[in-house]
């Protein structure tokens, strides 16, 4: 059975009291991005800072929300997701950046995840390999509609979750051209972990991503020209965050 902590408990690594959590949480990798989101909320207050986990409370359109950063990669992010679930959060949306996998999905686009390929190192320790990592369908539909209001290029489909950010000369078992042929739309590092943990706790979950490059389309699989701070990417990040917040409170 999923663990649920009492209201007066403190989450060990998020360092946040359960009673301070809203039942809806937006999670992002970068602590600086979490702070940027917090600035957009009303009645904002910082709940805790510990390692990569920066946690804020506030309201969006009058609805209480929690914002938390989870760092890079599934292992550390799993701590954030698990503790939020144990603290009683019932809806989690991850908003982050991702690399495009299809030729038409390039810098400045938005991708809404319907599910994730489990090439992470965490989810296989939680459930058998055959178990699918999928987003809540209703949230996926709502995220697509919300993202479309940005007038940016919006796509949806299965994303690939892997543990390697920069490619390695060592065989890793992640064949990007194969996943491209299979229709995978983007690659990132935490969605599969989140979707599996959410399934184990019976909570709603979604993912929306700003595309910050496409190594396959650019013929730059070594990512030598990678730059996630260009204005076209910043605009997509802001649009993805707005869509995530709108659906979070819907």
PDB file of C-alpha atoms in Angstrom:
ATOM      1  CA  UNK A   1       0.000   0.000   0.000  1.00  0.00           C
ATOM      2  CA  UNK A   2       1.232   3.548  -0.718  1.00  0.00           C
ATOM      3  CA  UNK A   3       2.721   5.337   2.284  1.00  0.00           C
ATOM      4  CA  UNK A   4       0.870   8.435   3.502  1.00  0.00           C
ATOM      5  CA  UNK A   5       2.468  10.588   6.177  1.00  0.00           C
ATOM      6  CA  UNK A   6       0.525  12.468   8.879  1.00  0.00           C
ATOM      7  CA  UNK A   7      -0.045  16.216   8.544  1.00  0.00           C
ATOM      8  CA  UNK A   8       2.470  17.082  11.270  1.00  0.00           C
ATOM      9  CA  UNK A   9       5.290  15.016   9.688  1.00  0.00           C
ATOM     10  CA  UNK A  10       8.270  16.565   7.909  1.00  0.00           C
ATOM     11  CA  UNK A  11       9.413  15.120   4.590  1.00  0.00           C
ATOM     12  CA  UNK A  12      12.992  13.971   5.238  1.00  0.00           C
ATOM     13  CA  UNK A  13      14.732  15.368   2.148  1.00  0.00           C
ATOM     14  CA  UNK A  14      12.302  17.988   0.893  1.00  0.00           C
ATOM     15  CA  UNK A  15      12.377  19.309   4.485  1.00  0.00           C
ATOM     16  CA  UNK A  16       8.774  20.439   4.158  1.00  0.00           C
ATOM     17  CA  UNK A  17       5.913  19.807   6.558  1.00  0.00           C
ATOM     18  CA  UNK A  18       3.110  17.732   5.053  1.00  0.00           C
ATOM     19  CA  UNK A  19       0.549  20.287   6.244  1.00  0.00           C
ATOM     20  CA  UNK A  20       2.249  22.958   4.095  1.00  0.00           C
ATOM     21  CA  UNK A  21       1.816  21.008   0.850  1.00  0.00           C
ATOM     22  CA  UNK A  22      -0.997  21.679  -1.590  1.00  0.00           C
ATOM     23  CA  UNK A  23      -2.607  18.676  -3.238  1.00  0.00           C
ATOM     24  CA  UNK A  24      -1.275  19.858  -6.635  1.00  0.00           C
ATOM     25  CA  UNK A  25       2.432  20.175  -7.424  1.00  0.00           C
ATOM     26  CA  UNK A  26       4.465  21.524 -10.324  1.00  0.00           C
ATOM     27  CA  UNK A  27       7.925  19.958 -10.484  1.00  0.00           C
ATOM     28  CA  UNK A  28      10.916  21.279 -12.435  1.00  0.00           C
ATOM     29  CA  UNK A  29      14.531  20.223 -12.581  1.00  0.00           C
ATOM     30  CA  UNK A  30      16.263  23.554 -12.049  1.00  0.00           C
ATOM     31  CA  UNK A  31      16.004  25.276  -8.639  1.00  0.00           C
ATOM     32  CA  UNK A  32      16.342  28.640 -10.408  1.00  0.00           C
ATOM     33  CA  UNK A  33      13.344  27.755 -12.567  1.00  0.00           C
ATOM     34  CA  UNK A  34      11.358  26.862  -9.462  1.00  0.00           C
ATOM     35  CA  UNK A  35      12.150  30.322  -8.104  1.00  0.00           C
ATOM     36  CA  UNK A  36      10.994  31.895 -11.384  1.00  0.00           C
ATOM     37  CA  UNK A  37       7.708  30.009 -11.149  1.00  0.00           C
ATOM     38  CA  UNK A  38       7.285  31.098  -7.540  1.00  0.00           C
ATOM     39  CA  UNK A  39       7.588  34.727  -8.621  1.00  0.00           C
ATOM     40  CA  UNK A  40       4.557  34.232 -10.865  1.00  0.00           C
ATOM     41  CA  UNK A  41       2.359  32.916  -8.043  1.00  0.00           C
ATOM     42  CA  UNK A  42       0.292  34.885  -5.577  1.00  0.00           C
ATOM     43  CA  UNK A  43       0.875  34.579  -1.829  1.00  0.00           C
ATOM     44  CA  UNK A  44       4.245  32.954  -2.450  1.00  0.00           C
ATOM     45  CA  UNK A  45       6.446  31.680   0.338  1.00  0.00           C
ATOM     46  CA  UNK A  46       9.500  29.476   0.337  1.00  0.00           C
ATOM     47  CA  UNK A  47       8.946  26.322   2.365  1.00  0.00           C
ATOM     48  CA  UNK A  48      12.387  24.725   2.305  1.00  0.00           C
ATOM     49  CA  UNK A  49      15.801  24.515   0.631  1.00  0.00           C
ATOM     50  CA  UNK A  50      17.831  21.319   0.843  1.00  0.00           C
ATOM     51  CA  UNK A  51      20.325  20.162  -1.762  1.00  0.00           C
ATOM     52  CA  UNK A  52      18.630  20.388  -5.182  1.00  0.00           C
ATOM     53  CA  UNK A  53      15.179  20.442  -3.601  1.00  0.00           C
ATOM     54  CA  UNK A  54      13.744  23.970  -3.378  1.00  0.00           C
ATOM     55  CA  UNK A  55      10.069  24.008  -2.389  1.00  0.00           C
ATOM     56  CA  UNK A  56       7.574  26.878  -2.606  1.00  0.00           C
ATOM     57  CA  UNK A  57       3.910  27.409  -1.777  1.00  0.00           C
ATOM     58  CA  UNK A  58       1.558  29.863  -3.469  1.00  0.00           C
ATOM     59  CA  UNK A  59      -1.643  30.175  -5.442  1.00  0.00           C
ATOM     60  CA  UNK A  60      -2.340  30.234  -9.175  1.00  0.00           C
ATOM     61  CA  UNK A  61      -5.724  31.605 -10.202  1.00  0.00           C
ATOM     62  CA  UNK A  62      -6.752  31.331  -6.577  1.00  0.00           C
ATOM     63  CA  UNK A  63      -5.861  27.639  -6.204  1.00  0.00           C
ATOM     64  CA  UNK A  64      -3.082  26.530  -3.809  1.00  0.00           C
ATOM     65  CA  UNK A  65      -0.108  24.879  -5.509  1.00  0.00           C
ATOM     66  CA  UNK A  66       3.279  23.526  -4.513  1.00  0.00           C
ATOM     67  CA  UNK A  67       6.359  24.110  -6.684  1.00  0.00           C
ATOM     68  CA  UNK A  68       9.417  21.904  -6.192  1.00  0.00           C
ATOM     69  CA  UNK A  69      12.727  21.412  -7.983  1.00  0.00           C
ATOM     70  CA  UNK A  70      14.082  17.885  -8.331  1.00  0.00           C
ATOM     71  CA  UNK A  71      17.487  18.236  -9.968  1.00  0.00           C
ATOM     72  CA  UNK A  72      18.824  16.288 -12.945  1.00  0.00           C
ATOM     73  CA  UNK A  73      18.217  12.577 -13.459  1.00  0.00           C
ATOM     74  CA  UNK A  74      15.773   9.975 -12.254  1.00  0.00           C
ATOM     75  CA  UNK A  75      17.493   8.888  -9.050  1.00  0.00           C
ATOM     76  CA  UNK A  76      17.432  12.265  -7.313  1.00  0.00           C
ATOM     77  CA  UNK A  77      14.112  13.225  -8.868  1.00  0.00           C
ATOM     78  CA  UNK A  78      12.521  10.039  -7.523  1.00  0.00           C
ATOM     79  CA  UNK A  79      13.144  11.325  -3.993  1.00  0.00           C
ATOM     80  CA  UNK A  80      11.136  14.464  -4.761  1.00  0.00           C
ATOM     81  CA  UNK A  81       8.298  12.596  -6.471  1.00  0.00           C
ATOM     82  CA  UNK A  82       8.062   9.938  -3.771  1.00  0.00           C
ATOM     83  CA  UNK A  83       8.023  12.416  -0.901  1.00  0.00           C
ATOM     84  CA  UNK A  84       5.388  14.599  -2.572  1.00  0.00           C
ATOM     85  CA  UNK A  85       3.217  11.517  -3.039  1.00  0.00           C
ATOM     86  CA  UNK A  86       3.769  10.421   0.553  1.00  0.00           C
ATOM     87  CA  UNK A  87       2.819  13.938   1.617  1.00  0.00           C
ATOM     88  CA  UNK A  88      -0.605  13.631   0.030  1.00  0.00           C
ATOM     89  CA  UNK A  89      -0.126  15.367  -3.335  1.00  0.00           C
ATOM     90  CA  UNK A  90      -2.677  13.962  -5.777  1.00  0.00           C
ATOM     91  CA  UNK A  91      -1.653  15.689  -9.038  1.00  0.00           C
ATOM     92  CA  UNK A  92       1.903  16.284 -10.287  1.00  0.00           C
ATOM     93  CA  UNK A  93       2.906  17.919 -13.555  1.00  0.00           C
ATOM     94  CA  UNK A  94       6.528  18.053 -14.639  1.00  0.00           C
ATOM     95  CA  UNK A  95       7.599  20.957 -16.844  1.00  0.00           C
ATOM     96  CA  UNK A  96      11.107  20.929 -18.218  1.00  0.00           C
ATOM     97  CA  UNK A  97      13.285  20.971 -21.303  1.00  0.00           C
ATOM     98  CA  UNK A  98      13.869  18.151 -23.756  1.00  0.00           C
ATOM     99  CA  UNK A  99      15.642  17.403 -27.003  1.00  0.00           C
ATOM    100  CA  UNK A 100      13.561  16.867 -30.126  1.00  0.00           C
ATOM    101  CA  UNK A 101      13.702  13.411 -31.707  1.00  0.00           C
ATOM    102  CA  UNK A 102      11.678  13.942 -34.883  1.00  0.00           C
ATOM    103  CA  UNK A 103      12.965  16.218 -37.679  1.00  0.00           C
ATOM    104  CA  UNK A 104      10.095  18.678 -37.303  1.00  0.00           C
ATOM    105  CA  UNK A 105      10.415  19.022 -33.513  1.00  0.00           C
ATOM    106  CA  UNK A 106      13.070  21.690 -33.087  1.00  0.00           C
ATOM    107  CA  UNK A 107      14.104  24.567 -30.847  1.00  0.00           C
ATOM    108  CA  UNK A 108      11.176  26.523 -29.441  1.00  0.00           C
ATOM    109  CA  UNK A 109       8.548  23.810 -29.867  1.00  0.00           C
ATOM    110  CA  UNK A 110       6.540  22.293 -27.021  1.00  0.00           C
ATOM    111  CA  UNK A 111       6.003  18.570 -26.457  1.00  0.00           C
ATOM    112  CA  UNK A 112       3.315  17.037 -24.262  1.00  0.00           C
ATOM    113  CA  UNK A 113       4.194  13.513 -23.134  1.00  0.00           C
ATOM    114  CA  UNK A 114       1.635  10.733 -23.518  1.00  0.00           C
ATOM    115  CA  UNK A 115       4.058   8.235 -22.015  1.00  0.00           C
ATOM    116  CA  UNK A 116       7.763   7.508 -21.646  1.00  0.00           C
ATOM    117  CA  UNK A 117      10.261   4.874 -22.723  1.00  0.00           C
ATOM    118  CA  UNK A 118      11.754   3.527 -19.518  1.00  0.00           C
ATOM    119  CA  UNK A 119      15.472   3.835 -20.284  1.00  0.00           C
ATOM    120  CA  UNK A 120      16.051   5.315 -16.829  1.00  0.00           C
ATOM    121  CA  UNK A 121      17.860   3.535 -14.031  1.00  0.00           C
ATOM    122  CA  UNK A 122      15.141   3.886 -11.397  1.00  0.00           C
ATOM    123  CA  UNK A 123      11.780   2.626 -12.620  1.00  0.00           C
ATOM    124  CA  UNK A 124      13.076  -0.909 -13.212  1.00  0.00           C
ATOM    125  CA  UNK A 125      13.742  -1.163  -9.490  1.00  0.00           C
ATOM    126  CA  UNK A 126      10.106  -0.244  -8.783  1.00  0.00           C
ATOM    127  CA  UNK A 127       8.047  -2.333 -11.227  1.00  0.00           C
ATOM    128  CA  UNK A 128       8.802  -4.970 -13.885  1.00  0.00           C
ATOM    129  CA  UNK A 129      10.123  -3.837 -17.260  1.00  0.00           C
ATOM    130  CA  UNK A 130       6.836  -4.712 -18.970  1.00  0.00           C
ATOM    131  CA  UNK A 131       4.893  -2.078 -17.005  1.00  0.00           C
ATOM    132  CA  UNK A 132       4.191   1.040 -19.130  1.00  0.00           C
ATOM    133  CA  UNK A 133       5.040   4.553 -17.968  1.00  0.00           C
ATOM    134  CA  UNK A 134       2.049   6.629 -19.057  1.00  0.00           C
ATOM    135  CA  UNK A 135       0.642  10.063 -18.281  1.00  0.00           C
ATOM    136  CA  UNK A 136      -2.935  10.590 -17.142  1.00  0.00           C
ATOM    137  CA  UNK A 137      -4.911  10.877 -20.429  1.00  0.00           C
ATOM    138  CA  UNK A 138      -7.152  13.711 -19.235  1.00  0.00           C
ATOM    139  CA  UNK A 139      -4.142  15.794 -18.205  1.00  0.00           C
ATOM    140  CA  UNK A 140      -2.428  15.071 -21.521  1.00  0.00           C
ATOM    141  CA  UNK A 141      -5.434  16.357 -23.474  1.00  0.00           C
ATOM    142  CA  UNK A 142      -5.682  19.428 -21.252  1.00  0.00           C
ATOM    143  CA  UNK A 143      -1.948  20.169 -21.547  1.00  0.00           C
ATOM    144  CA  UNK A 144      -2.114  20.003 -25.349  1.00  0.00           C
ATOM    145  CA  UNK A 145      -4.996  22.477 -25.388  1.00  0.00           C
ATOM    146  CA  UNK A 146      -3.301  24.798 -22.894  1.00  0.00           C
ATOM    147  CA  UNK A 147       0.017  24.713 -24.762  1.00  0.00           C
ATOM    148  CA  UNK A 148      -1.736  25.459 -28.053  1.00  0.00           C
ATOM    149  CA  UNK A 149      -2.879  28.799 -26.638  1.00  0.00           C
ATOM    150  CA  UNK A 150       0.758  29.926 -26.753  1.00  0.00           C
ATOM    151  CA  UNK A 151       0.699  29.875 -30.584  1.00  0.00           C
ATOM    152  CA  UNK A 152       3.942  27.895 -30.507  1.00  0.00           C
ATOM    153  CA  UNK A 153       4.476  24.619 -32.365  1.00  0.00           C
ATOM    154  CA  UNK A 154       2.956  21.907 -30.128  1.00  0.00           C
ATOM    155  CA  UNK A 155       3.450  18.136 -30.439  1.00  0.00           C
ATOM    156  CA  UNK A 156       2.532  15.155 -28.298  1.00  0.00           C
ATOM    157  CA  UNK A 157       3.668  11.576 -28.046  1.00  0.00           C
ATOM    158  CA  UNK A 158       5.987   9.187 -26.256  1.00  0.00           C
ATOM    159  CA  UNK A 159       9.211  10.642 -24.849  1.00  0.00           C
ATOM    160  CA  UNK A 160      12.424   8.773 -24.093  1.00  0.00           C
ATOM    161  CA  UNK A 161      13.686   8.989 -20.513  1.00  0.00           C
ATOM    162  CA  UNK A 162      17.392   8.242 -20.205  1.00  0.00           C
ATOM    163  CA  UNK A 163      20.097   8.720 -17.589  1.00  0.00           C
ATOM    164  CA  UNK A 164      22.808  10.096 -19.909  1.00  0.00           C
ATOM    165  CA  UNK A 165      22.715  13.775 -20.839  1.00  0.00           C
ATOM    166  CA  UNK A 166      25.817  13.934 -23.016  1.00  0.00           C
ATOM    167  CA  UNK A 167      26.327  10.930 -25.314  1.00  0.00           C
ATOM    168  CA  UNK A 168      28.990   8.377 -24.453  1.00  0.00           C
ATOM    169  CA  UNK A 169      31.354   6.386 -26.666  1.00  0.00           C
ATOM    170  CA  UNK A 170      30.485   3.387 -24.506  1.00  0.00           C
ATOM    171  CA  UNK A 171      27.546   1.331 -25.737  1.00  0.00           C
ATOM    172  CA  UNK A 172      24.621   2.349 -23.524  1.00  0.00           C
ATOM    173  CA  UNK A 173      21.777   0.394 -25.096  1.00  0.00           C
ATOM    174  CA  UNK A 174      19.939   3.608 -26.028  1.00  0.00           C
ATOM    175  CA  UNK A 175      19.680   3.626 -29.838  1.00  0.00           C
ATOM    176  CA  UNK A 176      18.388   7.118 -30.660  1.00  0.00           C
ATOM    177  CA  UNK A 177      17.810   6.467 -34.397  1.00  0.00           C
ATOM    178  CA  UNK A 178      15.806   3.353 -33.500  1.00  0.00           C
ATOM    179  CA  UNK A 179      13.607   5.289 -31.085  1.00  0.00           C
ATOM    180  CA  UNK A 180      13.207   8.001 -33.720  1.00  0.00           C
ATOM    181  CA  UNK A 181      11.942   5.411 -36.217  1.00  0.00           C
ATOM    182  CA  UNK A 182       9.543   4.146 -33.553  1.00  0.00           C
ATOM    183  CA  UNK A 183       8.001   7.612 -33.308  1.00  0.00           C
ATOM    184  CA  UNK A 184       9.495   8.874 -30.047  1.00  0.00           C
ATOM    185  CA  UNK A 185       9.085  12.653 -30.086  1.00  0.00           C
ATOM    186  CA  UNK A 186      11.629  13.881 -27.525  1.00  0.00           C
ATOM    187  CA  UNK A 187      14.298  12.787 -25.042  1.00  0.00           C
ATOM    188  CA  UNK A 188      14.568  13.899 -21.404  1.00  0.00           C
ATOM    189  CA  UNK A 189      15.644  12.467 -18.058  1.00  0.00           C
ATOM    190  CA  UNK A 190      12.837  12.160 -15.478  1.00  0.00           C
ATOM    191  CA  UNK A 191       9.370  11.556 -16.948  1.00  0.00           C
ATOM    192  CA  UNK A 192       9.372   7.752 -16.831  1.00  0.00           C
ATOM    193  CA  UNK A 193      10.446   7.804 -13.197  1.00  0.00           C
ATOM    194  CA  UNK A 194       7.649  10.234 -12.362  1.00  0.00           C
ATOM    195  CA  UNK A 195       4.972   8.329 -14.280  1.00  0.00           C
ATOM    196  CA  UNK A 196       5.803   5.015 -12.589  1.00  0.00           C
ATOM    197  CA  UNK A 197       5.911   6.502  -9.084  1.00  0.00           C
ATOM    198  CA  UNK A 198       2.592   8.238  -9.757  1.00  0.00           C
ATOM    199  CA  UNK A 199       1.054   4.942 -10.857  1.00  0.00           C
ATOM    200  CA  UNK A 200       2.230   3.229  -7.679  1.00  0.00           C
ATOM    201  CA  UNK A 201       0.608   5.970  -5.584  1.00  0.00           C
ATOM    202  CA  UNK A 202      -2.553   6.296  -7.674  1.00  0.00           C
ATOM    203  CA  UNK A 203      -2.087   9.994  -8.466  1.00  0.00           C
ATOM    204  CA  UNK A 204      -2.618  12.061 -11.622  1.00  0.00           C
ATOM    205  CA  UNK A 205       0.464  12.962 -13.615  1.00  0.00           C
ATOM    206  CA  UNK A 206       1.507  14.841 -16.739  1.00  0.00           C
ATOM    207  CA  UNK A 207       4.544  16.229 -18.522  1.00  0.00           C
ATOM    208  CA  UNK A 208       5.077  19.217 -20.807  1.00  0.00           C
ATOM    209  CA  UNK A 209       8.473  20.124 -22.276  1.00  0.00           C
ATOM    210  CA  UNK A 210      10.151  23.000 -24.085  1.00  0.00           C
ATOM    211  CA  UNK A 211      12.419  21.768 -26.860  1.00  0.00           C
ATOM    212  CA  UNK A 212      15.934  23.222 -26.569  1.00  0.00           C
ATOM    213  CA  UNK A 213      17.546  21.450 -29.511  1.00  0.00           C
ATOM    214  CA  UNK A 214      17.458  18.419 -31.809  1.00  0.00           C
ATOM    215  CA  UNK A 215      20.834  16.653 -32.069  1.00  0.00           C
ATOM    216  CA  UNK A 216      19.610  14.238 -34.726  1.00  0.00           C
ATOM    217  CA  UNK A 217      18.125  16.927 -36.976  1.00  0.00           C
ATOM    218  CA  UNK A 218      21.197  19.132 -36.523  1.00  0.00           C
ATOM    219  CA  UNK A 219      23.586  16.221 -37.170  1.00  0.00           C
ATOM    220  CA  UNK A 220      25.248  17.164 -33.883  1.00  0.00           C
ATOM    221  CA  UNK A 221      24.870  14.021 -31.790  1.00  0.00           C
ATOM    222  CA  UNK A 222      27.893  15.097 -29.717  1.00  0.00           C
ATOM    223  CA  UNK A 223      25.888  18.229 -28.703  1.00  0.00           C
ATOM    224  CA  UNK A 224      28.854  20.498 -29.322  1.00  0.00           C
ATOM    225  CA  UNK A 225      26.594  23.470 -30.121  1.00  0.00           C
ATOM    226  CA  UNK A 226      24.074  22.911 -27.323  1.00  0.00           C
ATOM    227  CA  UNK A 227      22.812  26.199 -25.813  1.00  0.00           C
ATOM    228  CA  UNK A 228      19.584  26.123 -23.764  1.00  0.00           C
ATOM    229  CA  UNK A 229      19.603  29.856 -22.966  1.00  0.00           C
ATOM    230  CA  UNK A 230      18.592  31.282 -26.349  1.00  0.00           C
ATOM    231  CA  UNK A 231      15.483  33.462 -26.437  1.00  0.00           C
ATOM    232  CA  UNK A 232      13.530  30.989 -28.551  1.00  0.00           C
ATOM    233  CA  UNK A 233      14.008  28.365 -25.834  1.00  0.00           C
ATOM    234  CA  UNK A 234      13.207  30.782 -23.003  1.00  0.00           C
ATOM    235  CA  UNK A 235       9.893  31.629 -24.677  1.00  0.00           C
ATOM    236  CA  UNK A 236       9.014  27.941 -24.982  1.00  0.00           C
ATOM    237  CA  UNK A 237       9.967  27.300 -21.349  1.00  0.00           C
ATOM    238  CA  UNK A 238       7.688  30.109 -20.172  1.00  0.00           C
ATOM    239  CA  UNK A 239       4.821  28.857 -22.352  1.00  0.00           C
ATOM    240  CA  UNK A 240       5.232  25.288 -21.070  1.00  0.00           C
ATOM    241  CA  UNK A 241       5.214  26.507 -17.462  1.00  0.00           C
ATOM    242  CA  UNK A 242       2.040  28.523 -18.045  1.00  0.00           C
ATOM    243  CA  UNK A 243       0.323  25.510 -19.598  1.00  0.00           C
ATOM    244  CA  UNK A 244       1.421  23.326 -16.682  1.00  0.00           C
ATOM    245  CA  UNK A 245       0.128  25.771 -14.079  1.00  0.00           C
ATOM    246  CA  UNK A 246      -3.205  26.236 -15.875  1.00  0.00           C
ATOM    247  CA  UNK A 247      -3.817  22.487 -16.075  1.00  0.00           C
ATOM    248  CA  UNK A 248      -2.551  21.903 -12.565  1.00  0.00           C
ATOM    249  CA  UNK A 249      -5.380  24.014 -11.135  1.00  0.00           C
ATOM    250  CA  UNK A 250      -8.075  23.084 -13.675  1.00  0.00           C
TER     251      UNK A 250
END
